[in-house]
PDB file of C-alpha atoms in Angstrom:
ATOM      1  CA  MET A   1     -23.913  -5.141   2.708  1.00 53.00           C
ATOM      2  CA  GLU A   2     -25.522  -3.201   5.563  1.00 55.00           C
ATOM      3  CA  ASN A   3     -25.669   0.572   5.237  1.00 67.00           C
ATOM      4  CA  ASN A   4     -25.748   1.596   8.889  1.00 81.00           C
ATOM      5  CA  LYS A   5     -21.962   1.456   9.335  1.00 91.00           C
ATOM      6  CA  PRO A   6     -19.100   2.943   7.312  1.00 96.00           C
ATOM      7  CA  LEU A   7     -18.072   0.807   4.351  1.00 97.00           C
ATOM      8  CA  ILE A   8     -14.331   0.107   4.234  1.00 98.00           C
ATOM      9  CA  LEU A   9     -12.800  -1.353   1.065  1.00 98.00           C
ATOM     10  CA  ILE A  10      -9.586  -3.298   1.728  1.00 98.00           C
ATOM     11  CA  SER A  11      -7.010  -4.722  -0.665  1.00 97.00           C
ATOM     12  CA  ASN A  12      -3.303  -5.554  -0.685  1.00 97.00           C
ATOM     13  CA  ASP A  13      -0.508  -6.896  -2.883  1.00 94.00           C
ATOM     14  CA  ASP A  14       0.353 -10.006  -0.837  1.00 91.00           C
ATOM     15  CA  GLY A  15      -2.826 -11.896  -1.726  1.00 93.00           C
ATOM     16  CA  TYR A  16      -6.178 -12.506  -0.064  1.00 94.00           C
ATOM     17  CA  HIS A  17      -4.656 -15.314   2.032  1.00 94.00           C
ATOM     18  CA  SER A  18      -1.862 -13.231   3.654  1.00 95.00           C
ATOM     19  CA  LYS A  19      -1.508 -12.855   7.397  1.00 96.00           C
ATOM     20  CA  GLY A  20      -1.227  -9.093   7.057  1.00 96.00           C
ATOM     21  CA  LEU A  21      -4.656  -8.881   5.447  1.00 97.00           C
ATOM     22  CA  ALA A  22      -6.206 -11.212   8.030  1.00 96.00           C
ATOM     23  CA  SER A  23      -4.672  -9.135  10.816  1.00 97.00           C
ATOM     24  CA  LEU A  24      -5.996  -5.899   9.323  1.00 98.00           C
ATOM     25  CA  ILE A  25      -9.500  -7.350   9.050  1.00 97.00           C
ATOM     26  CA  GLU A  26      -9.385  -8.275  12.728  1.00 96.00           C
ATOM     27  CA  MET A  27      -8.079  -4.838  13.745  1.00 97.00           C
ATOM     28  CA  VAL A  28     -10.708  -2.744  11.968  1.00 97.00           C
ATOM     29  CA  SER A  29     -13.690  -5.101  11.965  1.00 94.00           C
ATOM     30  CA  GLY A  30     -15.455  -3.096  14.661  1.00 92.00           C
ATOM     31  CA  LEU A  31     -15.196   0.169  12.739  1.00 96.00           C
ATOM     32  CA  GLY A  32     -17.473  -0.648   9.819  1.00 95.00           C
ATOM     33  CA  GLN A  33     -18.623  -3.069   7.160  1.00 96.00           C
ATOM     34  CA  LEU A  34     -15.584  -4.588   5.449  1.00 97.00           C
ATOM     35  CA  LEU A  35     -15.422  -5.405   1.756  1.00 97.00           C
ATOM     36  CA  VAL A  36     -12.164  -7.139   0.859  1.00 97.00           C
ATOM     37  CA  CYS A  37     -11.055  -7.630  -2.733  1.00 97.00           C
ATOM     38  CA  ALA A  38      -7.458  -8.805  -2.971  1.00 97.00           C
ATOM     39  CA  PRO A  39      -5.271 -10.588  -5.526  1.00 96.00           C
ATOM     40  CA  GLU A  40      -5.407 -14.364  -5.892  1.00 93.00           C
ATOM     41  CA  SER A  41      -1.652 -14.477  -5.268  1.00 86.00           C
ATOM     42  CA  ALA A  42       1.195 -12.113  -4.439  1.00 84.00           C
ATOM     43  CA  ARG A  43       1.403  -9.044  -6.681  1.00 89.00           C
ATOM     44  CA  SER A  44       4.206  -7.078  -5.042  1.00 87.00           C
ATOM     45  CA  GLY A  45       5.817  -4.402  -7.188  1.00 86.00           C
ATOM     46  CA  TYR A  46       2.766  -3.843  -9.395  1.00 89.00           C
ATOM     47  CA  SER A  47       2.367  -0.219  -8.296  1.00 90.00           C
ATOM     48  CA  CYS A  48      -0.606   1.325 -10.159  1.00 92.00           C
ATOM     49  CA  ALA A  49      -0.615  -1.224 -12.981  1.00 92.00           C
ATOM     50  CA  PHE A  50      -3.945  -2.554 -14.211  1.00 94.00           C
ATOM     51  CA  SER A  51      -4.905  -5.292 -16.658  1.00 94.00           C
ATOM     52  CA  ALA A  52      -5.617  -3.954 -20.133  1.00 93.00           C
ATOM     53  CA  THR A  53      -5.291  -7.179 -22.147  1.00 94.00           C
ATOM     54  CA  GLU A  54      -6.339  -9.982 -19.773  1.00 93.00           C
ATOM     55  CA  PRO A  55      -9.886 -10.876 -18.648  1.00 96.00           C
ATOM     56  CA  LEU A  56     -10.543 -10.593 -14.922  1.00 96.00           C
ATOM     57  CA  ARG A  57     -12.417 -12.903 -12.564  1.00 97.00           C
ATOM     58  CA  LEU A  58     -13.915 -12.407  -9.128  1.00 97.00           C
ATOM     59  CA  LYS A  59     -14.418 -15.178  -6.577  1.00 96.00           C
ATOM     60  CA  LEU A  60     -16.114 -14.975  -3.186  1.00 97.00           C
ATOM     61  CA  ARG A  61     -13.744 -16.653  -0.735  1.00 96.00           C
ATOM     62  CA  ARG A  62     -15.308 -16.046   2.664  1.00 93.00           C
ATOM     63  CA  LYS A  63     -18.261 -14.258   4.188  1.00 93.00           C
ATOM     64  CA  TRP A  64     -19.308 -13.675   7.740  1.00 92.00           C
ATOM     65  CA  GLU A  65     -21.156 -10.957   9.626  1.00 91.00           C
ATOM     66  CA  GLY A  66     -19.891  -7.598   8.445  1.00 91.00           C
ATOM     67  CA  VAL A  67     -17.125  -9.004   6.224  1.00 94.00           C
ATOM     68  CA  GLU A  68     -16.902 -10.216   2.637  1.00 95.00           C
ATOM     69  CA  VAL A  69     -13.598 -11.475   1.210  1.00 97.00           C
ATOM     70  CA  TRP A  70     -13.250 -11.661  -2.570  1.00 97.00           C
ATOM     71  CA  SER A  71     -10.265 -12.502  -4.736  1.00 97.00           C
ATOM     72  CA  CYS A  72      -9.404 -11.199  -8.190  1.00 97.00           C
ATOM     73  CA  ASN A  73      -6.880 -12.647 -10.638  1.00 96.00           C
ATOM     74  CA  GLY A  74      -5.572  -9.174 -11.498  1.00 94.00           C
ATOM     75  CA  THR A  75      -3.360  -6.523  -9.929  1.00 96.00           C
ATOM     76  CA  PRO A  76      -4.040  -4.641  -6.676  1.00 96.00           C
ATOM     77  CA  VAL A  77      -5.456  -1.730  -8.673  1.00 97.00           C
ATOM     78  CA  ASP A  78      -7.629  -4.166 -10.627  1.00 96.00           C
ATOM     79  CA  CYS A  79      -9.023  -5.338  -7.300  1.00 97.00           C
ATOM     80  CA  VAL A  80     -10.060  -1.825  -6.314  1.00 98.00           C
ATOM     81  CA  LYS A  81     -11.539  -1.069  -9.726  1.00 97.00           C
ATOM     82  CA  MET A  82     -13.461  -4.350  -9.781  1.00 97.00           C
ATOM     83  CA  ALA A  83     -14.758  -3.853  -6.254  1.00 97.00           C
ATOM     84  CA  LEU A  84     -15.981  -0.350  -7.029  1.00 97.00           C
ATOM     85  CA  ALA A  85     -17.588  -1.410 -10.310  1.00 96.00           C
ATOM     86  CA  GLU A  86     -19.090  -4.764  -9.345  1.00 96.00           C
ATOM     87  CA  LEU A  87     -19.232  -5.268  -5.574  1.00 96.00           C
ATOM     88  CA  CYS A  88     -20.409  -1.907  -4.302  1.00 92.00           C
ATOM     89  CA  LYS A  89     -22.296  -0.446  -7.243  1.00 86.00           C
ATOM     90  CA  ASP A  90     -24.919   1.174  -5.036  1.00 87.00           C
ATOM     91  CA  ARG A  91     -22.654   2.516  -2.333  1.00 92.00           C
ATOM     92  CA  LYS A  92     -19.324   4.292  -2.496  1.00 95.00           C
ATOM     93  CA  PRO A  93     -16.881   3.129   0.196  1.00 97.00           C
ATOM     94  CA  ASP A  94     -16.180   5.573   2.998  1.00 97.00           C
ATOM     95  CA  MET A  95     -12.525   4.551   3.068  1.00 98.00           C
ATOM     96  CA  VAL A  96      -9.974   2.465   1.155  1.00 98.00           C
ATOM     97  CA  ILE A  97      -7.158   0.666   2.982  1.00 98.00           C
ATOM     98  CA  GLY A  98      -4.125  -1.071   1.486  1.00 97.00           C
ATOM     99  CA  GLY A  99      -2.243  -3.629   3.578  1.00 90.00           C
ATOM    100  CA  ILE A 100      -1.060  -4.597   5.963  1.00 96.00           C
ATOM    101  CA  ASN A 101       1.958  -5.099   3.717  1.00 95.00           C
ATOM    102  CA  HIS A 102       4.719  -7.571   4.547  1.00 95.00           C
ATOM    103  CA  GLY A 103       7.712  -5.241   4.059  1.00 94.00           C
ATOM    104  CA  ASP A 104       8.049  -1.466   4.272  1.00 94.00           C
ATOM    105  CA  ASN A 105       6.926   0.980   1.607  1.00 95.00           C
ATOM    106  CA  ALA A 106       9.032   3.930   2.694  1.00 95.00           C
ATOM    107  CA  SER A 107      11.065   6.244   0.475  1.00 96.00           C
ATOM    108  CA  VAL A 108      11.076   5.371  -3.251  1.00 95.00           C
ATOM    109  CA  ASN A 109       9.570   1.965  -2.450  1.00 94.00           C
ATOM    110  CA  SER A 110       6.220   3.735  -2.424  1.00 95.00           C
ATOM    111  CA  HIS A 111       6.492   4.213  -6.195  1.00 95.00           C
ATOM    112  CA  TYR A 112       6.787   0.461  -6.804  1.00 94.00           C
ATOM    113  CA  SER A 113       4.338  -0.708  -4.157  1.00 95.00           C
ATOM    114  CA  GLY A 114       1.108  -2.481  -5.022  1.00 95.00           C
ATOM    115  CA  THR A 115      -0.109  -1.581  -1.533  1.00 97.00           C
ATOM    116  CA  MET A 116       0.345   2.073  -2.388  1.00 97.00           C
ATOM    117  CA  GLY A 117      -1.285   1.346  -5.755  1.00 97.00           C
ATOM    118  CA  VAL A 118      -4.425   0.371  -3.833  1.00 97.00           C
ATOM    119  CA  THR A 119      -4.283   3.558  -1.806  1.00 98.00           C
ATOM    120  CA  LEU A 120      -3.543   5.853  -4.722  1.00 98.00           C
ATOM    121  CA  GLU A 121      -6.414   4.324  -6.696  1.00 98.00           C
ATOM    122  CA  GLY A 122      -8.794   5.019  -3.836  1.00 98.00           C
ATOM    123  CA  CYS A 123      -7.431   8.550  -3.536  1.00 98.00           C
ATOM    124  CA  MET A 124      -7.909   9.158  -7.267  1.00 97.00           C
ATOM    125  CA  LYS A 125     -11.547   8.169  -6.754  1.00 97.00           C
ATOM    126  CA  TYR A 126     -11.790  10.852  -4.027  1.00 97.00           C
ATOM    127  CA  ILE A 127     -12.094   8.273  -1.253  1.00 98.00           C
ATOM    128  CA  PRO A 128     -10.030   8.795   1.935  1.00 98.00           C
ATOM    129  CA  SER A 129      -7.284   6.181   1.640  1.00 98.00           C
ATOM    130  CA  VAL A 130      -4.482   4.813   3.834  1.00 98.00           C
ATOM    131  CA  ALA A 131      -1.698   2.265   3.277  1.00 98.00           C
ATOM    132  CA  TYR A 132      -0.287   0.247   6.192  1.00 98.00           C
ATOM    133  CA  SER A 133       3.051  -1.601   5.995  1.00 97.00           C
ATOM    134  CA  ILE A 134       5.492  -3.205   8.416  1.00 97.00           C
ATOM    135  CA  CYS A 135       9.270  -3.576   8.047  1.00 96.00           C
ATOM    136  CA  ASP A 136       9.040  -7.358   8.152  1.00 95.00           C
ATOM    137  CA  HIS A 137       8.890  -9.557   5.026  1.00 93.00           C
ATOM    138  CA  SER A 138       8.183 -12.741   6.988  1.00 92.00           C
ATOM    139  CA  ASP A 139       4.977 -14.575   6.092  1.00 90.00           C
ATOM    140  CA  ASP A 140       4.423 -14.996   9.825  1.00 92.00           C
ATOM    141  CA  ALA A 141       5.237 -11.413  10.858  1.00 93.00           C
ATOM    142  CA  ASP A 142       3.855 -10.256  14.203  1.00 95.00           C
ATOM    143  CA  PHE A 143       1.252  -7.576  13.503  1.00 96.00           C
ATOM    144  CA  SER A 144      -0.128  -7.318  17.039  1.00 95.00           C
ATOM    145  CA  PRO A 145       1.943  -4.219  18.024  1.00 95.00           C
ATOM    146  CA  LEU A 146       0.228  -2.295  15.199  1.00 97.00           C
ATOM    147  CA  THR A 147      -3.316  -2.827  16.458  1.00 97.00           C
ATOM    148  CA  GLU A 148      -3.900   0.317  18.493  1.00 96.00           C
ATOM    149  CA  LEU A 149      -2.407   2.729  15.965  1.00 97.00           C
ATOM    150  CA  VAL A 150      -4.127   1.090  12.982  1.00 97.00           C
ATOM    151  CA  LYS A 151      -7.447   1.400  14.781  1.00 97.00           C
ATOM    152  CA  ASN A 152      -6.793   5.004  15.834  1.00 97.00           C
ATOM    153  CA  ILE A 153      -5.646   6.180  12.395  1.00 98.00           C
ATOM    154  CA  THR A 154      -8.480   4.376  10.612  1.00 98.00           C
ATOM    155  CA  GLU A 155     -11.074   5.732  13.001  1.00 97.00           C
ATOM    156  CA  ARG A 156      -9.760   9.281  12.676  1.00 97.00           C
ATOM    157  CA  VAL A 157      -9.724   9.164   8.868  1.00 98.00           C
ATOM    158  CA  LEU A 158     -13.250   7.764   8.850  1.00 97.00           C
ATOM    159  CA  ARG A 159     -14.357  10.581  11.131  1.00 97.00           C
ATOM    160  CA  GLU A 160     -12.457  13.528   9.613  1.00 97.00           C
ATOM    161  CA  GLY A 161     -11.587  12.419   6.084  1.00 97.00           C
ATOM    162  CA  LEU A 162      -8.498  13.592   4.168  1.00 98.00           C
ATOM    163  CA  PRO A 163      -7.934  16.503   1.783  1.00 97.00           C
ATOM    164  CA  LYS A 164      -8.771  15.855  -1.847  1.00 97.00           C
ATOM    165  CA  GLY A 165      -5.794  14.272  -3.608  1.00 97.00           C
ATOM    166  CA  VAL A 166      -3.995  13.289  -0.385  1.00 98.00           C
ATOM    167  CA  CYS A 167      -3.587   9.789   1.042  1.00 98.00           C
ATOM    168  CA  LEU A 168      -1.494   8.427   3.921  1.00 98.00           C
ATOM    169  CA  ASN A 169       1.461   6.057   3.703  1.00 98.00           C
ATOM    170  CA  VAL A 170       1.969   4.520   7.167  1.00 98.00           C
ATOM    171  CA  ASN A 171       5.038   2.377   7.873  1.00 98.00           C
ATOM    172  CA  PHE A 172       5.742   0.510  11.103  1.00 98.00           C
ATOM    173  CA  PRO A 173       9.227  -0.512  12.309  1.00 97.00           C
ATOM    174  CA  VAL A 174       9.995  -3.772  14.057  1.00 95.00           C
ATOM    175  CA  VAL A 175      11.234  -2.909  17.546  1.00 93.00           C
ATOM    176  CA  GLU A 176      11.405  -4.607  20.913  1.00 90.00           C
ATOM    177  CA  GLY A 177       9.626  -2.914  23.765  1.00 89.00           C
ATOM    178  CA  GLY A 178       7.234  -0.839  21.698  1.00 92.00           C
ATOM    179  CA  PHE A 179       7.400   2.053  19.274  1.00 96.00           C
ATOM    180  CA  LYS A 180       9.211   5.211  20.372  1.00 96.00           C
ATOM    181  CA  GLY A 181       6.419   7.306  18.929  1.00 96.00           C
ATOM    182  CA  VAL A 182       4.928   8.526  15.672  1.00 97.00           C
ATOM    183  CA  LYS A 183       6.556  10.930  13.231  1.00 98.00           C
ATOM    184  CA  VAL A 184       4.751  12.654  10.386  1.00 98.00           C
ATOM    185  CA  CYS A 185       7.538  12.972   7.856  1.00 97.00           C
ATOM    186  CA  ARG A 186       8.579  13.201   4.234  1.00 97.00           C
ATOM    187  CA  MET A 187       9.843  10.349   2.094  1.00 96.00           C
ATOM    188  CA  ALA A 188      13.612   9.922   2.079  1.00 96.00           C
ATOM    189  CA  HIS A 189      15.733  10.296  -1.021  1.00 96.00           C
ATOM    190  CA  GLY A 190      17.021   6.800  -1.712  1.00 96.00           C
ATOM    191  CA  THR A 191      18.190   4.611  -4.554  1.00 95.00           C
ATOM    192  CA  TRP A 192      18.205   0.939  -5.487  1.00 95.00           C
ATOM    193  CA  GLY A 193      21.387  -0.625  -6.879  1.00 94.00           C
ATOM    194  CA  ASN A 194      22.612  -4.063  -7.921  1.00 93.00           C
ATOM    195  CA  GLU A 195      19.107  -4.750  -9.149  1.00 91.00           C
ATOM    196  CA  VAL A 196      19.780  -7.499 -11.694  1.00 95.00           C
ATOM    197  CA  VAL A 197      21.320 -10.908 -11.018  1.00 95.00           C
ATOM    198  CA  ARG A 198      22.318 -12.846 -14.117  1.00 96.00           C
ATOM    199  CA  CYS A 199      22.267 -16.650 -14.026  1.00 97.00           C
ATOM    200  CA  HIS A 200      23.206 -19.215 -16.654  1.00 97.00           C
ATOM    201  CA  HIS A 201      20.850 -22.055 -17.480  1.00 97.00           C
ATOM    202  CA  PRO A 202      22.324 -25.521 -18.193  1.00 96.00           C
ATOM    203  CA  ARG A 203      20.614 -25.411 -21.596  1.00 96.00           C
ATOM    204  CA  GLY A 204      22.906 -22.585 -22.624  1.00 95.00           C
ATOM    205  CA  TYR A 205      21.039 -19.316 -22.136  1.00 97.00           C
ATOM    206  CA  ASP A 206      21.147 -16.556 -19.544  1.00 97.00           C
ATOM    207  CA  TYR A 207      18.224 -15.607 -17.338  1.00 97.00           C
ATOM    208  CA  TYR A 208      17.816 -12.862 -14.759  1.00 96.00           C
ATOM    209  CA  TRP A 209      16.376 -12.207 -11.319  1.00 95.00           C
ATOM    210  CA  MET A 210      15.289  -8.759 -10.208  1.00 92.00           C
ATOM    211  CA  THR A 211      16.605  -8.056  -6.734  1.00 92.00           C
ATOM    212  CA  GLY A 212      18.462  -5.029  -5.313  1.00 91.00           C
ATOM    213  CA  GLU A 213      20.107  -3.241  -2.433  1.00 93.00           C
ATOM    214  CA  TYR A 214      18.509  -0.080  -1.075  1.00 93.00           C
ATOM    215  CA  THR A 215      20.616   2.926  -0.034  1.00 94.00           C
ATOM    216  CA  ASN A 216      19.294   5.824   1.999  1.00 95.00           C
ATOM    217  CA  ASP A 217      21.008   8.775   0.299  1.00 95.00           C
ATOM    218  CA  GLU A 218      20.438  11.115   3.244  1.00 95.00           C
ATOM    219  CA  PRO A 219      20.828   8.960   6.380  1.00 94.00           C
ATOM    220  CA  GLU A 220      21.369  11.924   8.705  1.00 95.00           C
ATOM    221  CA  ALA A 221      18.176  13.751   7.703  1.00 96.00           C
ATOM    222  CA  GLU A 222      15.871  13.393  10.709  1.00 96.00           C
ATOM    223  CA  ASP A 223      12.671  14.450   8.926  1.00 97.00           C
ATOM    224  CA  THR A 224      12.391  11.371   6.686  1.00 97.00           C
ATOM    225  CA  ASP A 225      10.507   8.099   6.839  1.00 97.00           C
ATOM    226  CA  ASN A 226      13.735   6.080   6.655  1.00 97.00           C
ATOM    227  CA  TRP A 227      15.173   7.903   9.678  1.00 97.00           C
ATOM    228  CA  ALA A 228      11.970   7.411  11.659  1.00 97.00           C
ATOM    229  CA  LEU A 229      11.800   3.677  10.952  1.00 97.00           C
ATOM    230  CA  THR A 230      15.516   3.149  11.614  1.00 96.00           C
ATOM    231  CA  HIS A 231      15.146   4.847  15.005  1.00 97.00           C
ATOM    232  CA  GLY A 232      12.031   2.975  16.116  1.00 97.00           C
ATOM    233  CA  TYR A 233       9.304   5.435  15.159  1.00 98.00           C
ATOM    234  CA  VAL A 234       6.157   4.844  13.126  1.00 98.00           C
ATOM    235  CA  ALA A 235       6.409   6.940   9.936  1.00 98.00           C
ATOM    236  CA  ILE A 236       3.341   8.600   8.444  1.00 98.00           C
ATOM    237  CA  THR A 237       3.909  10.271   5.079  1.00 98.00           C
ATOM    238  CA  PRO A 238       1.067  12.322   3.578  1.00 98.00           C
ATOM    239  CA  THR A 239       1.234  11.514  -0.136  1.00 97.00           C
ATOM    240  CA  THR A 240      -0.255  13.461  -3.028  1.00 97.00           C
ATOM    241  CA  ILE A 241      -1.668  12.391  -6.362  1.00 97.00           C
ATOM    242  CA  ASP A 242      -0.496  15.599  -8.021  1.00 96.00           C
ATOM    243  CA  VAL A 243       3.148  15.066  -9.052  1.00 94.00           C
ATOM    244  CA  THR A 244       3.596  18.492 -10.670  1.00 95.00           C
ATOM    245  CA  ALA A 245       6.948  20.135  -9.899  1.00 95.00           C
ATOM    246  CA  TYR A 246       5.434  23.569  -9.299  1.00 94.00           C
ATOM    247  CA  GLU A 247       8.786  25.192  -8.590  1.00 92.00           C
ATOM    248  CA  MET A 248       9.814  24.463 -12.192  1.00 94.00           C
ATOM    249  CA  ILE A 249       6.831  26.086 -13.868  1.00 93.00           C
ATOM    250  CA  GLU A 250       8.059  29.687 -13.773  1.00 89.00           C
ATOM    251  CA  GLN A 251      11.614  28.637 -14.579  1.00 91.00           C
ATOM    252  CA  MET A 252      10.506  26.748 -17.681  1.00 93.00           C
ATOM    253  CA  LYS A 253       8.413  29.675 -18.903  1.00 89.00           C
ATOM    254  CA  GLY A 254      11.738  31.349 -19.629  1.00 86.00           C
ATOM    255  CA  TRP A 255      12.989  28.570 -21.879  1.00 91.00           C
ATOM    256  CA  ASN A 256      11.533  30.272 -24.987  1.00 81.00           C
ATOM    257  CA  LEU A 257      10.751  26.972 -26.624  1.00 81.00           C
TER     258      LEU A 257
END
């Protein structure tokens, strides 16, 4: 690929054929050379998982000026690893983007998200990385209201970078009449319940579906991503790779283990 423009590596967890990915390509195509490596099919919920026991394959799906779209049969993180190892050996990407995800990745959802897996993998490789998601699971979600902000955030990160070990988790609400604004906020404390549905097969055995109901455990806290999205704001959560609970270090030194 050409070297006179920034190189942006894009992946997702909805598959290379998703509308969210196509919309993202269109939004940022003028900002650099785009290398897309995304799963062959939906890989939601894969978080930072990678394939340790299965062989991986790459397939070039489409190519036009400034854009290459590849698929990989692995996880979202596999896609990033494969792209870095095989598709841009001679040039490190200037930015990694995950998305645009069909469905939000706010609160604890960020821990399960394959879209965030993409972004965290880029961040762990010291590449400025951003995840974009919308609170709409529809295959035909309308991504057009996101265009200006996606362009602005992407352009700013390309220009200024991000601190080492920090990536951005950006979630967009679905609102009529436009977003109320943008809030830089923390992730909400929330929990998933009723996560397993048991069914009985006619052949005499039980089987299970993973599902769930999300509860915001602090709905009145106005500094969270859940509050922002519920009230029509775009939520940007700076997210760190380092998960150390520093406040516990001194306390645990007194445990005399």
